[in-house]
């Protein structure tokens, strides 16, 4: 179990993953599990997890997937279904390791896709809702162009040096993500089929100026979901709502989990 704000190590399938919990532990309150983006890690959430715990009263747990942050390096090249493998094979082990009892999966970018895959593929009644920040359900030409720009910035600019402050093996982190997305066969990647199997309320948050995805990603979620989908499209916001618009993102998430609490209380009273 975690001590708020202190790092911990999760061991799963022979791999060590770094993690950090904030606020109350799972036996004391529901938990929001944060799933980072394709170049993210625990440290790159910055102060958002602590603020999220304070705003919601939930515990918040973040971890770095294999290949990121201070977690063990990943074997490269990554399989092109790596997000599905993370959702189905790894995430259940992480939830077990932290003693997850009930709560919300909150993912950003790749992490949002992993959260959606989990909710649409794994029957887990402990998961009461999803927060999907800048989710990807399929590739888009403009998003792939932005990923090509990231490769150029990494090879020729200062992106490698900036990321190197957060990842033990920065090349492993970047190449694992970038090479997978720019593999020619990855253009056909599509996980829309999981949407119809999601059985919990969803909050989708996206920046109007997101350089990696258009509103078509959110529209796919809205039109194909059988459960309530709330959408927050944020002005003056690119791909990272929790960084570009942290206050509005925190407010939207706090309101969402508050409604989940009210629904659960009403169901308990009716029973």
PDB file of C-alpha atoms in Angstrom:
ATOM      1  CA  UNK A   1       0.000   0.000   0.000  1.00  0.00           C
ATOM      2  CA  UNK A   2       1.204   3.517  -0.656  1.00  0.00           C
ATOM      3  CA  UNK A   3       2.223   6.434   1.519  1.00  0.00           C
ATOM      4  CA  UNK A   4       0.851   9.581  -0.099  1.00  0.00           C
ATOM      5  CA  UNK A   5       3.360  11.223  -2.416  1.00  0.00           C
ATOM      6  CA  UNK A   6       6.048   8.561  -2.012  1.00  0.00           C
ATOM      7  CA  UNK A   7       7.228   6.260  -4.764  1.00  0.00           C
ATOM      8  CA  UNK A   8       6.709   2.501  -4.795  1.00  0.00           C
ATOM      9  CA  UNK A   9       7.558  -0.425  -7.053  1.00  0.00           C
ATOM     10  CA  UNK A  10       5.047  -2.837  -8.568  1.00  0.00           C
ATOM     11  CA  UNK A  11       6.361  -6.159  -9.793  1.00  0.00           C
ATOM     12  CA  UNK A  12       4.372  -7.898 -12.501  1.00  0.00           C
ATOM     13  CA  UNK A  13       5.318 -10.621 -14.968  1.00  0.00           C
ATOM     14  CA  UNK A  14       8.984 -10.266 -14.055  1.00  0.00           C
ATOM     15  CA  UNK A  15       8.940  -6.498 -14.660  1.00  0.00           C
ATOM     16  CA  UNK A  16       9.324  -3.651 -12.160  1.00  0.00           C
ATOM     17  CA  UNK A  17       7.070  -0.627 -12.631  1.00  0.00           C
ATOM     18  CA  UNK A  18       7.333   2.627 -10.715  1.00  0.00           C
ATOM     19  CA  UNK A  19       4.189   3.941  -9.063  1.00  0.00           C
ATOM     20  CA  UNK A  20       3.057   6.679  -6.743  1.00  0.00           C
ATOM     21  CA  UNK A  21      -0.152   7.122  -4.784  1.00  0.00           C
ATOM     22  CA  UNK A  22      -1.709  10.320  -3.506  1.00  0.00           C
ATOM     23  CA  UNK A  23      -4.371  10.830  -0.880  1.00  0.00           C
ATOM     24  CA  UNK A  24      -6.326   7.992   0.756  1.00  0.00           C
ATOM     25  CA  UNK A  25      -5.464   4.370  -0.017  1.00  0.00           C
ATOM     26  CA  UNK A  26      -8.034   2.035  -1.639  1.00  0.00           C
ATOM     27  CA  UNK A  27      -9.413   0.665   1.627  1.00  0.00           C
ATOM     28  CA  UNK A  28     -10.282   4.217   2.740  1.00  0.00           C
ATOM     29  CA  UNK A  29     -11.755   5.767  -0.423  1.00  0.00           C
ATOM     30  CA  UNK A  30     -12.368   5.081  -4.125  1.00  0.00           C
ATOM     31  CA  UNK A  31      -9.318   5.327  -6.362  1.00  0.00           C
ATOM     32  CA  UNK A  32      -8.610   7.143  -9.610  1.00  0.00           C
ATOM     33  CA  UNK A  33      -5.965   5.257 -11.583  1.00  0.00           C
ATOM     34  CA  UNK A  34      -4.044   7.518 -13.981  1.00  0.00           C
ATOM     35  CA  UNK A  35      -2.796   6.063 -17.268  1.00  0.00           C
ATOM     36  CA  UNK A  36      -0.226   8.258 -18.989  1.00  0.00           C
ATOM     37  CA  UNK A  37       0.279   9.240 -22.609  1.00  0.00           C
ATOM     38  CA  UNK A  38       2.692   7.706 -25.127  1.00  0.00           C
ATOM     39  CA  UNK A  39       5.640   9.751 -23.846  1.00  0.00           C
ATOM     40  CA  UNK A  40       4.476  10.141 -20.255  1.00  0.00           C
ATOM     41  CA  UNK A  41       5.373   8.704 -16.869  1.00  0.00           C
ATOM     42  CA  UNK A  42       4.668   9.320 -13.190  1.00  0.00           C
ATOM     43  CA  UNK A  43       6.751  12.500 -13.010  1.00  0.00           C
ATOM     44  CA  UNK A  44       5.193  14.032 -16.110  1.00  0.00           C
ATOM     45  CA  UNK A  45       1.797  14.203 -14.404  1.00  0.00           C
ATOM     46  CA  UNK A  46       3.494  16.947 -12.335  1.00  0.00           C
ATOM     47  CA  UNK A  47       1.243  18.162  -9.493  1.00  0.00           C
ATOM     48  CA  UNK A  48      -1.992  17.069 -11.164  1.00  0.00           C
ATOM     49  CA  UNK A  49      -2.449  13.824  -9.158  1.00  0.00           C
ATOM     50  CA  UNK A  50      -2.142  15.611  -5.811  1.00  0.00           C
ATOM     51  CA  UNK A  51      -4.570  18.322  -6.890  1.00  0.00           C
ATOM     52  CA  UNK A  52      -6.967  15.678  -8.216  1.00  0.00           C
ATOM     53  CA  UNK A  53      -6.925  13.859  -4.873  1.00  0.00           C
ATOM     54  CA  UNK A  54      -7.656  17.126  -3.071  1.00  0.00           C
ATOM     55  CA  UNK A  55     -10.447  18.096  -5.483  1.00  0.00           C
ATOM     56  CA  UNK A  56     -12.255  14.751  -5.357  1.00  0.00           C
ATOM     57  CA  UNK A  57     -11.445  13.181  -1.982  1.00  0.00           C
ATOM     58  CA  UNK A  58     -10.443  10.054  -3.909  1.00  0.00           C
ATOM     59  CA  UNK A  59      -7.091   8.365  -3.756  1.00  0.00           C
ATOM     60  CA  UNK A  60      -5.098   8.809  -6.969  1.00  0.00           C
ATOM     61  CA  UNK A  61      -2.563   6.313  -8.256  1.00  0.00           C
ATOM     62  CA  UNK A  62      -0.182   6.860 -11.162  1.00  0.00           C
ATOM     63  CA  UNK A  63       2.323   4.414 -12.577  1.00  0.00           C
ATOM     64  CA  UNK A  64       4.818   4.330 -15.417  1.00  0.00           C
ATOM     65  CA  UNK A  65       4.275   1.585 -17.961  1.00  0.00           C
ATOM     66  CA  UNK A  66       7.176  -0.615 -19.005  1.00  0.00           C
ATOM     67  CA  UNK A  67       9.651   1.449 -21.014  1.00  0.00           C
ATOM     68  CA  UNK A  68       8.801   4.726 -19.294  1.00  0.00           C
ATOM     69  CA  UNK A  69      10.025   6.780 -16.364  1.00  0.00           C
ATOM     70  CA  UNK A  70      11.913   4.634 -13.857  1.00  0.00           C
ATOM     71  CA  UNK A  71      10.173   1.420 -14.862  1.00  0.00           C
ATOM     72  CA  UNK A  72      12.083  -1.391 -16.554  1.00  0.00           C
ATOM     73  CA  UNK A  73      12.860  -0.985 -20.240  1.00  0.00           C
ATOM     74  CA  UNK A  74      10.528  -2.521 -22.811  1.00  0.00           C
ATOM     75  CA  UNK A  75      11.514  -4.965 -25.506  1.00  0.00           C
ATOM     76  CA  UNK A  76      11.529  -3.193 -28.856  1.00  0.00           C
ATOM     77  CA  UNK A  77       9.981  -2.979 -31.308  1.00  0.00           C
ATOM     78  CA  UNK A  78       6.682  -2.835 -29.481  1.00  0.00           C
ATOM     79  CA  UNK A  79       3.930  -5.014 -30.946  1.00  0.00           C
ATOM     80  CA  UNK A  80       1.414  -2.860 -32.794  1.00  0.00           C
ATOM     81  CA  UNK A  81      -1.351  -4.037 -30.460  1.00  0.00           C
ATOM     82  CA  UNK A  82       0.643  -2.850 -27.455  1.00  0.00           C
ATOM     83  CA  UNK A  83      -2.240  -0.801 -26.033  1.00  0.00           C
ATOM     84  CA  UNK A  84      -4.520  -3.837 -26.024  1.00  0.00           C
ATOM     85  CA  UNK A  85      -1.812  -5.903 -24.345  1.00  0.00           C
ATOM     86  CA  UNK A  86      -1.326  -3.209 -21.699  1.00  0.00           C
ATOM     87  CA  UNK A  87      -5.053  -3.138 -21.016  1.00  0.00           C
ATOM     88  CA  UNK A  88      -5.729  -6.850 -20.945  1.00  0.00           C
ATOM     89  CA  UNK A  89      -2.463  -8.307 -19.632  1.00  0.00           C
ATOM     90  CA  UNK A  90      -0.778  -5.653 -17.456  1.00  0.00           C
ATOM     91  CA  UNK A  91      -3.436  -3.347 -16.021  1.00  0.00           C
ATOM     92  CA  UNK A  92      -5.245  -6.151 -14.127  1.00  0.00           C
ATOM     93  CA  UNK A  93      -1.982  -6.946 -12.349  1.00  0.00           C
ATOM     94  CA  UNK A  94      -1.456  -3.291 -11.421  1.00  0.00           C
ATOM     95  CA  UNK A  95      -4.974  -3.008  -9.996  1.00  0.00           C
ATOM     96  CA  UNK A  96      -4.419  -6.167  -7.971  1.00  0.00           C
ATOM     97  CA  UNK A  97      -1.071  -4.919  -6.689  1.00  0.00           C
ATOM     98  CA  UNK A  98      -2.529  -1.692  -5.279  1.00  0.00           C
ATOM     99  CA  UNK A  99      -5.578  -3.393  -3.772  1.00  0.00           C
ATOM    100  CA  UNK A 100      -7.996  -1.554  -6.056  1.00  0.00           C
ATOM    101  CA  UNK A 101     -11.541  -1.867  -4.715  1.00  0.00           C
ATOM    102  CA  UNK A 102     -13.591   0.586  -6.735  1.00  0.00           C
ATOM    103  CA  UNK A 103     -13.055   3.784  -8.642  1.00  0.00           C
ATOM    104  CA  UNK A 104     -12.298   5.347 -11.996  1.00  0.00           C
ATOM    105  CA  UNK A 105      -9.779   4.797 -14.769  1.00  0.00           C
ATOM    106  CA  UNK A 106      -8.494   8.121 -16.099  1.00  0.00           C
ATOM    107  CA  UNK A 107      -6.244   8.013 -19.130  1.00  0.00           C
ATOM    108  CA  UNK A 108      -4.536  10.530 -21.374  1.00  0.00           C
ATOM    109  CA  UNK A 109      -3.916   9.840 -25.093  1.00  0.00           C
ATOM    110  CA  UNK A 110      -2.488   6.282 -25.280  1.00  0.00           C
ATOM    111  CA  UNK A 111      -3.535   5.895 -21.659  1.00  0.00           C
ATOM    112  CA  UNK A 112      -7.115   6.872 -22.550  1.00  0.00           C
ATOM    113  CA  UNK A 113      -7.147   4.228 -25.265  1.00  0.00           C
ATOM    114  CA  UNK A 114      -5.862   1.658 -22.763  1.00  0.00           C
ATOM    115  CA  UNK A 115      -8.590   2.633 -20.280  1.00  0.00           C
ATOM    116  CA  UNK A 116     -11.272   2.293 -22.962  1.00  0.00           C
ATOM    117  CA  UNK A 117      -9.938  -1.093 -24.076  1.00  0.00           C
ATOM    118  CA  UNK A 118      -9.932  -2.327 -20.482  1.00  0.00           C
ATOM    119  CA  UNK A 119     -13.494  -1.192 -19.835  1.00  0.00           C
ATOM    120  CA  UNK A 120     -14.676  -2.693 -23.121  1.00  0.00           C
ATOM    121  CA  UNK A 121     -12.781  -5.975 -22.808  1.00  0.00           C
ATOM    122  CA  UNK A 122     -12.484  -6.883 -19.129  1.00  0.00           C
ATOM    123  CA  UNK A 123     -15.545  -7.390 -16.949  1.00  0.00           C
ATOM    124  CA  UNK A 124     -14.640  -5.461 -13.816  1.00  0.00           C
ATOM    125  CA  UNK A 125     -17.525  -4.146 -11.725  1.00  0.00           C
ATOM    126  CA  UNK A 126     -15.094  -2.211  -9.547  1.00  0.00           C
ATOM    127  CA  UNK A 127     -14.625   0.329 -12.366  1.00  0.00           C
ATOM    128  CA  UNK A 128     -17.451   2.849 -11.948  1.00  0.00           C
ATOM    129  CA  UNK A 129     -16.483   5.310 -14.679  1.00  0.00           C
ATOM    130  CA  UNK A 130     -13.901   6.413 -17.236  1.00  0.00           C
ATOM    131  CA  UNK A 131     -12.223   9.752 -17.837  1.00  0.00           C
ATOM    132  CA  UNK A 132     -10.723   9.816 -21.332  1.00  0.00           C
ATOM    133  CA  UNK A 133      -8.470  12.787 -22.082  1.00  0.00           C
ATOM    134  CA  UNK A 134      -7.609  13.137 -25.781  1.00  0.00           C
ATOM    135  CA  UNK A 135      -8.426   9.483 -26.529  1.00  0.00           C
ATOM    136  CA  UNK A 136      -7.470   7.702 -29.753  1.00  0.00           C
ATOM    137  CA  UNK A 137      -9.836   5.150 -31.264  1.00  0.00           C
ATOM    138  CA  UNK A 138      -8.302   5.221 -34.754  1.00  0.00           C
ATOM    139  CA  UNK A 139      -5.459   6.930 -36.571  1.00  0.00           C
ATOM    140  CA  UNK A 140      -5.880  10.242 -38.371  1.00  0.00           C
ATOM    141  CA  UNK A 141      -3.513  11.748 -40.985  1.00  0.00           C
ATOM    142  CA  UNK A 142      -3.008  14.956 -39.005  1.00  0.00           C
ATOM    143  CA  UNK A 143      -2.143  12.969 -35.895  1.00  0.00           C
ATOM    144  CA  UNK A 144       0.404  10.878 -37.755  1.00  0.00           C
ATOM    145  CA  UNK A 145       1.901  14.079 -39.181  1.00  0.00           C
ATOM    146  CA  UNK A 146       2.306  15.410 -35.630  1.00  0.00           C
ATOM    147  CA  UNK A 147       4.037  12.184 -34.629  1.00  0.00           C
ATOM    148  CA  UNK A 148       6.423  12.587 -37.575  1.00  0.00           C
ATOM    149  CA  UNK A 149       7.107  16.124 -36.361  1.00  0.00           C
ATOM    150  CA  UNK A 150       7.887  14.681 -32.914  1.00  0.00           C
ATOM    151  CA  UNK A 151      10.443  12.331 -34.497  1.00  0.00           C
ATOM    152  CA  UNK A 152      12.163  15.259 -36.180  1.00  0.00           C
ATOM    153  CA  UNK A 153      12.165  17.240 -32.928  1.00  0.00           C
ATOM    154  CA  UNK A 154      13.667  14.233 -31.149  1.00  0.00           C
ATOM    155  CA  UNK A 155      16.360  13.573 -33.762  1.00  0.00           C
ATOM    156  CA  UNK A 156      17.249  17.177 -34.571  1.00  0.00           C
ATOM    157  CA  UNK A 157      15.893  19.360 -31.770  1.00  0.00           C
ATOM    158  CA  UNK A 158      15.846  19.419 -27.982  1.00  0.00           C
ATOM    159  CA  UNK A 159      13.011  16.929 -27.371  1.00  0.00           C
ATOM    160  CA  UNK A 160      15.407  14.094 -26.487  1.00  0.00           C
ATOM    161  CA  UNK A 161      17.145  16.225 -23.867  1.00  0.00           C
ATOM    162  CA  UNK A 162      13.840  17.394 -22.377  1.00  0.00           C
ATOM    163  CA  UNK A 163      12.408  13.885 -22.156  1.00  0.00           C
ATOM    164  CA  UNK A 164      15.699  12.552 -20.806  1.00  0.00           C
ATOM    165  CA  UNK A 165      15.011  14.284 -17.487  1.00  0.00           C
ATOM    166  CA  UNK A 166      12.042  11.974 -16.902  1.00  0.00           C
ATOM    167  CA  UNK A 167      12.897   8.625 -18.505  1.00  0.00           C
ATOM    168  CA  UNK A 168      15.708   6.342 -17.380  1.00  0.00           C
ATOM    169  CA  UNK A 169      16.087   5.052 -20.972  1.00  0.00           C
ATOM    170  CA  UNK A 170      14.790   7.882 -23.102  1.00  0.00           C
ATOM    171  CA  UNK A 171      15.442   6.148 -26.412  1.00  0.00           C
ATOM    172  CA  UNK A 172      13.477   3.122 -25.249  1.00  0.00           C
ATOM    173  CA  UNK A 173      10.557   5.342 -24.283  1.00  0.00           C
ATOM    174  CA  UNK A 174      10.505   7.424 -27.433  1.00  0.00           C
ATOM    175  CA  UNK A 175      11.271   4.749 -30.020  1.00  0.00           C
ATOM    176  CA  UNK A 176       8.811   2.318 -28.484  1.00  0.00           C
ATOM    177  CA  UNK A 177       5.999   4.812 -29.001  1.00  0.00           C
ATOM    178  CA  UNK A 178       7.088   6.640 -32.132  1.00  0.00           C
ATOM    179  CA  UNK A 179       8.205   3.641 -34.180  1.00  0.00           C
ATOM    180  CA  UNK A 180       4.942   1.805 -33.478  1.00  0.00           C
ATOM    181  CA  UNK A 181       2.733   4.720 -34.516  1.00  0.00           C
ATOM    182  CA  UNK A 182       4.774   5.387 -37.658  1.00  0.00           C
ATOM    183  CA  UNK A 183       4.875   1.756 -38.781  1.00  0.00           C
ATOM    184  CA  UNK A 184       3.022   1.783 -42.139  1.00  0.00           C
ATOM    185  CA  UNK A 185       0.697  -1.003 -41.015  1.00  0.00           C
ATOM    186  CA  UNK A 186      -0.342   0.979 -37.942  1.00  0.00           C
ATOM    187  CA  UNK A 187      -2.394   3.325 -40.133  1.00  0.00           C
ATOM    188  CA  UNK A 188      -5.135   0.670 -40.030  1.00  0.00           C
ATOM    189  CA  UNK A 189      -5.175   0.556 -36.203  1.00  0.00           C
ATOM    190  CA  UNK A 190      -8.723   0.941 -34.905  1.00  0.00           C
ATOM    191  CA  UNK A 191     -10.254   0.063 -31.514  1.00  0.00           C
ATOM    192  CA  UNK A 192     -13.749   1.453 -32.050  1.00  0.00           C
ATOM    193  CA  UNK A 193     -15.216  -1.997 -31.450  1.00  0.00           C
ATOM    194  CA  UNK A 194     -14.581  -1.687 -27.700  1.00  0.00           C
ATOM    195  CA  UNK A 195     -16.830   1.363 -27.351  1.00  0.00           C
ATOM    196  CA  UNK A 196     -20.090  -0.586 -27.535  1.00  0.00           C
ATOM    197  CA  UNK A 197     -18.940  -2.846 -24.687  1.00  0.00           C
ATOM    198  CA  UNK A 198     -18.200  -0.053 -22.209  1.00  0.00           C
ATOM    199  CA  UNK A 199     -20.826  -0.305 -19.466  1.00  0.00           C
ATOM    200  CA  UNK A 200     -19.996   2.707 -17.286  1.00  0.00           C
ATOM    201  CA  UNK A 201     -20.404   6.490 -17.633  1.00  0.00           C
ATOM    202  CA  UNK A 202     -17.641   8.274 -19.523  1.00  0.00           C
ATOM    203  CA  UNK A 203     -16.228  11.780 -19.335  1.00  0.00           C
ATOM    204  CA  UNK A 204     -14.326  12.731 -22.493  1.00  0.00           C
ATOM    205  CA  UNK A 205     -12.039  15.776 -22.374  1.00  0.00           C
ATOM    206  CA  UNK A 206     -10.293  17.148 -25.443  1.00  0.00           C
ATOM    207  CA  UNK A 207      -8.572  20.359 -26.414  1.00  0.00           C
ATOM    208  CA  UNK A 208     -10.083  22.234 -29.338  1.00  0.00           C
ATOM    209  CA  UNK A 209      -6.540  22.679 -30.689  1.00  0.00           C
ATOM    210  CA  UNK A 210      -5.392  19.075 -30.137  1.00  0.00           C
ATOM    211  CA  UNK A 211      -2.612  18.448 -32.639  1.00  0.00           C
ATOM    212  CA  UNK A 212      -2.885  14.661 -32.430  1.00  0.00           C
ATOM    213  CA  UNK A 213      -6.612  14.104 -32.930  1.00  0.00           C
ATOM    214  CA  UNK A 214      -9.787  15.789 -34.125  1.00  0.00           C
ATOM    215  CA  UNK A 215     -13.249  15.840 -32.606  1.00  0.00           C
ATOM    216  CA  UNK A 216     -13.984  12.776 -34.741  1.00  0.00           C
ATOM    217  CA  UNK A 217     -12.464  10.704 -31.920  1.00  0.00           C
ATOM    218  CA  UNK A 218     -15.020  12.070 -29.449  1.00  0.00           C
ATOM    219  CA  UNK A 219     -17.873  11.747 -31.941  1.00  0.00           C
ATOM    220  CA  UNK A 220     -17.078   8.046 -32.365  1.00  0.00           C
ATOM    221  CA  UNK A 221     -17.404   7.642 -28.607  1.00  0.00           C
ATOM    222  CA  UNK A 222     -20.663   9.604 -28.471  1.00  0.00           C
ATOM    223  CA  UNK A 223     -22.355   7.799 -31.365  1.00  0.00           C
ATOM    224  CA  UNK A 224     -21.264   4.257 -30.539  1.00  0.00           C
ATOM    225  CA  UNK A 225     -21.622   4.219 -26.750  1.00  0.00           C
ATOM    226  CA  UNK A 226     -24.678   2.748 -25.017  1.00  0.00           C
ATOM    227  CA  UNK A 227     -23.841   4.555 -21.782  1.00  0.00           C
ATOM    228  CA  UNK A 228     -23.800   8.244 -20.846  1.00  0.00           C
ATOM    229  CA  UNK A 229     -20.933  10.228 -22.370  1.00  0.00           C
ATOM    230  CA  UNK A 230     -20.198  13.739 -21.097  1.00  0.00           C
ATOM    231  CA  UNK A 231     -17.920  15.838 -23.287  1.00  0.00           C
ATOM    232  CA  UNK A 232     -15.736  18.795 -22.326  1.00  0.00           C
ATOM    233  CA  UNK A 233     -14.139  20.501 -25.343  1.00  0.00           C
ATOM    234  CA  UNK A 234     -11.647  22.982 -23.930  1.00  0.00           C
ATOM    235  CA  UNK A 235     -10.674  26.215 -25.678  1.00  0.00           C
ATOM    236  CA  UNK A 236      -7.024  27.313 -25.687  1.00  0.00           C
ATOM    237  CA  UNK A 237      -6.017  23.702 -25.178  1.00  0.00           C
ATOM    238  CA  UNK A 238      -3.920  21.338 -27.240  1.00  0.00           C
ATOM    239  CA  UNK A 239      -3.237  17.649 -26.561  1.00  0.00           C
ATOM    240  CA  UNK A 240      -2.772  17.790 -22.787  1.00  0.00           C
ATOM    241  CA  UNK A 241      -5.860  19.170 -20.983  1.00  0.00           C
ATOM    242  CA  UNK A 242      -4.355  18.558 -17.540  1.00  0.00           C
ATOM    243  CA  UNK A 243      -1.412  20.804 -18.462  1.00  0.00           C
ATOM    244  CA  UNK A 244      -2.980  23.380 -20.782  1.00  0.00           C
ATOM    245  CA  UNK A 245      -6.222  23.787 -18.805  1.00  0.00           C
ATOM    246  CA  UNK A 246      -5.609  22.179 -15.400  1.00  0.00           C
ATOM    247  CA  UNK A 247      -8.300  24.040 -13.469  1.00  0.00           C
ATOM    248  CA  UNK A 248     -11.044  23.269 -15.971  1.00  0.00           C
ATOM    249  CA  UNK A 249      -9.898  19.662 -16.240  1.00  0.00           C
ATOM    250  CA  UNK A 250      -9.887  19.248 -12.458  1.00  0.00           C
ATOM    251  CA  UNK A 251     -13.334  20.842 -12.187  1.00  0.00           C
ATOM    252  CA  UNK A 252     -14.785  18.570 -14.863  1.00  0.00           C
ATOM    253  CA  UNK A 253     -13.327  15.475 -13.237  1.00  0.00           C
ATOM    254  CA  UNK A 254     -14.451  16.461  -9.740  1.00  0.00           C
ATOM    255  CA  UNK A 255     -17.994  17.075 -10.988  1.00  0.00           C
ATOM    256  CA  UNK A 256     -17.985  13.734 -12.810  1.00  0.00           C
ATOM    257  CA  UNK A 257     -16.888  11.640  -9.824  1.00  0.00           C
ATOM    258  CA  UNK A 258     -19.313  13.577  -7.641  1.00  0.00           C
ATOM    259  CA  UNK A 259     -22.153  12.446  -9.886  1.00  0.00           C
ATOM    260  CA  UNK A 260     -20.856   8.878  -9.754  1.00  0.00           C
ATOM    261  CA  UNK A 261     -20.978   9.082  -5.952  1.00  0.00           C
ATOM    262  CA  UNK A 262     -24.542  10.406  -6.081  1.00  0.00           C
ATOM    263  CA  UNK A 263     -25.619   7.589  -8.420  1.00  0.00           C
ATOM    264  CA  UNK A 264     -24.079   4.978  -6.139  1.00  0.00           C
ATOM    265  CA  UNK A 265     -25.719   6.512  -3.067  1.00  0.00           C
ATOM    266  CA  UNK A 266     -29.132   6.534  -4.778  1.00  0.00           C
ATOM    267  CA  UNK A 267     -28.734   2.907  -5.853  1.00  0.00           C
ATOM    268  CA  UNK A 268     -27.752   1.896  -2.318  1.00  0.00           C
ATOM    269  CA  UNK A 269     -30.774   3.701  -0.871  1.00  0.00           C
ATOM    270  CA  UNK A 270     -33.120   2.071  -3.387  1.00  0.00           C
ATOM    271  CA  UNK A 271     -31.755  -1.357  -2.532  1.00  0.00           C
TER     272      UNK A 271
END
